[in-house]
Amino acid sequence: QHGQAKSGAFLIASKCNVPVVPVCIKGKYKFRSQITIKIFEPYHFEEKKYTTEEISSISNEVFDRILDYSEE
């Protein structure tokens, strides 16, 4: 069960001109369970003002990459 992409972190990162580092955690969230942590390449923003639609599109694109990996 997956939620939907949230764009707040991307909005803040774009305004501060810092990268976003997407992370996926696979496994059961139980004590002493084995999990896999995948750290993706950082997403770097260009130095420009982004629209709400652009931020939403970027966050959905990154979220889709994470979902594709989590379902492997």
mmCIF file with all atom_site columns, C-alpha atoms in Angstrom:
data_model
loop_
_atom_site.group_PDB
_atom_site.id
_atom_site.type_symbol
_atom_site.label_atom_id
_atom_site.label_alt_id
_atom_site.label_comp_id
_atom_site.label_asym_id
_atom_site.label_entity_id
_atom_site.label_seq_id
_atom_site.pdbx_PDB_ins_code
_atom_site.Cartn_x
_atom_site.Cartn_y
_atom_site.Cartn_z
_atom_site.occupancy
_atom_site.B_iso_or_equiv
_atom_site.pdbx_formal_charge
_atom_site.auth_seq_id
_atom_site.auth_comp_id
_atom_site.auth_asym_id
_atom_site.auth_atom_id
_atom_site.pdbx_PDB_model_num
ATOM 1  C CA . GLN A 1 1  ? 0.000  0.000  0.000   1.00 0.00 ? 1  GLN A CA 1
ATOM 2  C CA . HIS A 1 2  ? 1.502  3.281  -1.092  1.00 0.00 ? 2  HIS A CA 1
ATOM 3  C CA . GLY A 1 3  ? 0.361  6.817  -0.623  1.00 0.00 ? 3  GLY A CA 1
ATOM 4  C CA . GLN A 1 4  ? 0.918  9.577  -3.073  1.00 0.00 ? 4  GLN A CA 1
ATOM 5  C CA . ALA A 1 5  ? 3.846  11.878 -3.665  1.00 0.00 ? 5  ALA A CA 1
ATOM 6  C CA . LYS A 1 6  ? 4.118  14.908 -1.403  1.00 0.00 ? 6  LYS A CA 1
ATOM 7  C CA . SER A 1 7  ? 5.846  17.929 -2.865  1.00 0.00 ? 7  SER A CA 1
ATOM 8  C CA . GLY A 1 8  ? 6.669  19.938 0.279   1.00 0.00 ? 8  GLY A CA 1
ATOM 9  C CA . ALA A 1 9  ? 10.294 18.794 0.547   1.00 0.00 ? 9  ALA A CA 1
ATOM 10 C CA . PHE A 1 10 ? 10.825 19.538 -3.132  1.00 0.00 ? 10 PHE A CA 1
ATOM 11 C CA . LEU A 1 11 ? 9.302  22.999 -2.772  1.00 0.00 ? 11 LEU A CA 1
ATOM 12 C CA . ILE A 1 12 ? 11.604 23.856 0.141   1.00 0.00 ? 12 ILE A CA 1
ATOM 13 C CA . ALA A 1 13 ? 14.654 22.369 -1.592  1.00 0.00 ? 13 ALA A CA 1
ATOM 14 C CA . SER A 1 14 ? 13.982 24.343 -4.778  1.00 0.00 ? 14 SER A CA 1
ATOM 15 C CA . LYS A 1 15 ? 13.691 27.611 -2.844  1.00 0.00 ? 15 LYS A CA 1
ATOM 16 C CA . CYS A 1 16 ? 16.884 26.888 -0.859  1.00 0.00 ? 16 CYS A CA 1
ATOM 17 C CA . ASN A 1 17 ? 18.739 25.596 -3.941  1.00 0.00 ? 17 ASN A CA 1
ATOM 18 C CA . VAL A 1 18 ? 19.699 22.311 -2.263  1.00 0.00 ? 18 VAL A CA 1
ATOM 19 C CA . PRO A 1 19 ? 19.361 18.767 -3.634  1.00 0.00 ? 19 PRO A CA 1
ATOM 20 C CA . VAL A 1 20 ? 16.778 16.196 -2.574  1.00 0.00 ? 20 VAL A CA 1
ATOM 21 C CA . VAL A 1 21 ? 18.133 12.707 -1.852  1.00 0.00 ? 21 VAL A CA 1
ATOM 22 C CA . PRO A 1 22 ? 15.385 10.124 -2.420  1.00 0.00 ? 22 PRO A CA 1
ATOM 23 C CA . VAL A 1 23 ? 15.478 7.030  -0.182  1.00 0.00 ? 23 VAL A CA 1
ATOM 24 C CA . CYS A 1 24 ? 13.540 3.754  -0.271  1.00 0.00 ? 24 CYS A CA 1
ATOM 25 C CA . ILE A 1 25 ? 13.325 1.397  2.714   1.00 0.00 ? 25 ILE A CA 1
ATOM 26 C CA . LYS A 1 26 ? 12.209 -2.148 1.873   1.00 0.00 ? 26 LYS A CA 1
ATOM 27 C CA . GLY A 1 27 ? 11.371 -4.801 4.430   1.00 0.00 ? 27 GLY A CA 1
ATOM 28 C CA . LYS A 1 28 ? 9.200  -5.382 7.453   1.00 0.00 ? 28 LYS A CA 1
ATOM 29 C CA . TYR A 1 29 ? 9.177  -2.715 10.106  1.00 0.00 ? 29 TYR A CA 1
ATOM 30 C CA . LYS A 1 30 ? 9.706  -5.105 13.004  1.00 0.00 ? 30 LYS A CA 1
ATOM 31 C CA . PHE A 1 31 ? 12.410 -5.316 15.625  1.00 0.00 ? 31 PHE A CA 1
ATOM 32 C CA . ARG A 1 32 ? 15.479 -7.144 14.240  1.00 0.00 ? 32 ARG A CA 1
ATOM 33 C CA . SER A 1 33 ? 13.938 -7.542 10.791  1.00 0.00 ? 33 SER A CA 1
ATOM 34 C CA . GLN A 1 34 ? 16.170 -7.306 7.775   1.00 0.00 ? 34 GLN A CA 1
ATOM 35 C CA . ILE A 1 35 ? 15.605 -4.203 5.702   1.00 0.00 ? 35 ILE A CA 1
ATOM 36 C CA . THR A 1 36 ? 17.165 -2.823 2.550   1.00 0.00 ? 36 THR A CA 1
ATOM 37 C CA . ILE A 1 37 ? 17.865 0.859  2.201   1.00 0.00 ? 37 ILE A CA 1
ATOM 38 C CA . LYS A 1 38 ? 18.322 2.253  -1.313  1.00 0.00 ? 38 LYS A CA 1
ATOM 39 C CA . ILE A 1 39 ? 19.717 5.759  -1.613  1.00 0.00 ? 39 ILE A CA 1
ATOM 40 C CA . PHE A 1 40 ? 19.063 7.225  -5.051  1.00 0.00 ? 40 PHE A CA 1
ATOM 41 C CA . GLU A 1 41 ? 21.054 9.865  -6.885  1.00 0.00 ? 41 GLU A CA 1
ATOM 42 C CA . PRO A 1 42 ? 20.304 13.356 -5.552  1.00 0.00 ? 42 PRO A CA 1
ATOM 43 C CA . TYR A 1 43 ? 17.893 15.499 -7.517  1.00 0.00 ? 43 TYR A CA 1
ATOM 44 C CA . HIS A 1 44 ? 19.488 18.897 -8.148  1.00 0.00 ? 44 HIS A CA 1
ATOM 45 C CA . PHE A 1 45 ? 17.383 21.932 -8.937  1.00 0.00 ? 45 PHE A CA 1
ATOM 46 C CA . GLU A 1 46 ? 18.360 24.559 -11.469 1.00 0.00 ? 46 GLU A CA 1
ATOM 47 C CA . GLU A 1 47 ? 18.637 28.129 -10.270 1.00 0.00 ? 47 GLU A CA 1
ATOM 48 C CA . LYS A 1 48 ? 15.184 29.295 -11.350 1.00 0.00 ? 48 LYS A CA 1
ATOM 49 C CA . LYS A 1 49 ? 11.763 29.844 -9.881  1.00 0.00 ? 49 LYS A CA 1
ATOM 50 C CA . TYR A 1 50 ? 9.593  26.737 -10.213 1.00 0.00 ? 50 TYR A CA 1
ATOM 51 C CA . THR A 1 51 ? 5.817  26.722 -10.561 1.00 0.00 ? 51 THR A CA 1
ATOM 52 C CA . THR A 1 52 ? 3.637  24.600 -8.300  1.00 0.00 ? 52 THR A CA 1
ATOM 53 C CA . GLU A 1 53 ? 2.907  22.335 -11.265 1.00 0.00 ? 53 GLU A CA 1
ATOM 54 C CA . GLU A 1 54 ? 6.623  21.848 -11.988 1.00 0.00 ? 54 GLU A CA 1
ATOM 55 C CA . ILE A 1 55 ? 7.345  20.976 -8.355  1.00 0.00 ? 55 ILE A CA 1
ATOM 56 C CA . SER A 1 56 ? 4.438  18.531 -8.310  1.00 0.00 ? 56 SER A CA 1
ATOM 57 C CA . SER A 1 57 ? 5.621  16.924 -11.551 1.00 0.00 ? 57 SER A CA 1
ATOM 58 C CA . ILE A 1 58 ? 9.179  16.532 -10.241 1.00 0.00 ? 58 ILE A CA 1
ATOM 59 C CA . SER A 1 59 ? 8.015  15.004 -6.952  1.00 0.00 ? 59 SER A CA 1
ATOM 60 C CA . ASN A 1 60 ? 5.738  12.565 -8.822  1.00 0.00 ? 60 ASN A CA 1
ATOM 61 C CA . GLU A 1 61 ? 8.601  11.570 -11.126 1.00 0.00 ? 61 GLU A CA 1
ATOM 62 C CA . VAL A 1 62 ? 10.921 10.851 -8.196  1.00 0.00 ? 62 VAL A CA 1
ATOM 63 C CA . PHE A 1 63 ? 8.148  9.060  -6.280  1.00 0.00 ? 63 PHE A CA 1
ATOM 64 C CA . ASP A 1 64 ? 7.513  6.834  -9.319  1.00 0.00 ? 64 ASP A CA 1
ATOM 65 C CA . ARG A 1 65 ? 11.223 5.879  -9.416  1.00 0.00 ? 65 ARG A CA 1
ATOM 66 C CA . ILE A 1 66 ? 11.046 4.913  -5.741  1.00 0.00 ? 66 ILE A CA 1
ATOM 67 C CA . LEU A 1 67 ? 7.874  2.873  -6.300  1.00 0.00 ? 67 LEU A CA 1
ATOM 68 C CA . ASP A 1 68 ? 9.415  1.068  -9.274  1.00 0.00 ? 68 ASP A CA 1
ATOM 69 C CA . TYR A 1 69 ? 12.383 0.058  -7.120  1.00 0.00 ? 69 TYR A CA 1
ATOM 70 C CA . SER A 1 70 ? 10.230 -0.940 -4.134  1.00 0.00 ? 70 SER A CA 1
ATOM 71 C CA . GLU A 1 71 ? 8.146  -3.285 -6.291  1.00 0.00 ? 71 GLU A CA 1
ATOM 72 C CA . GLU A 1 72 ? 11.152 -5.171 -7.749  1.00 0.00 ? 72 GLU A CA 1
#
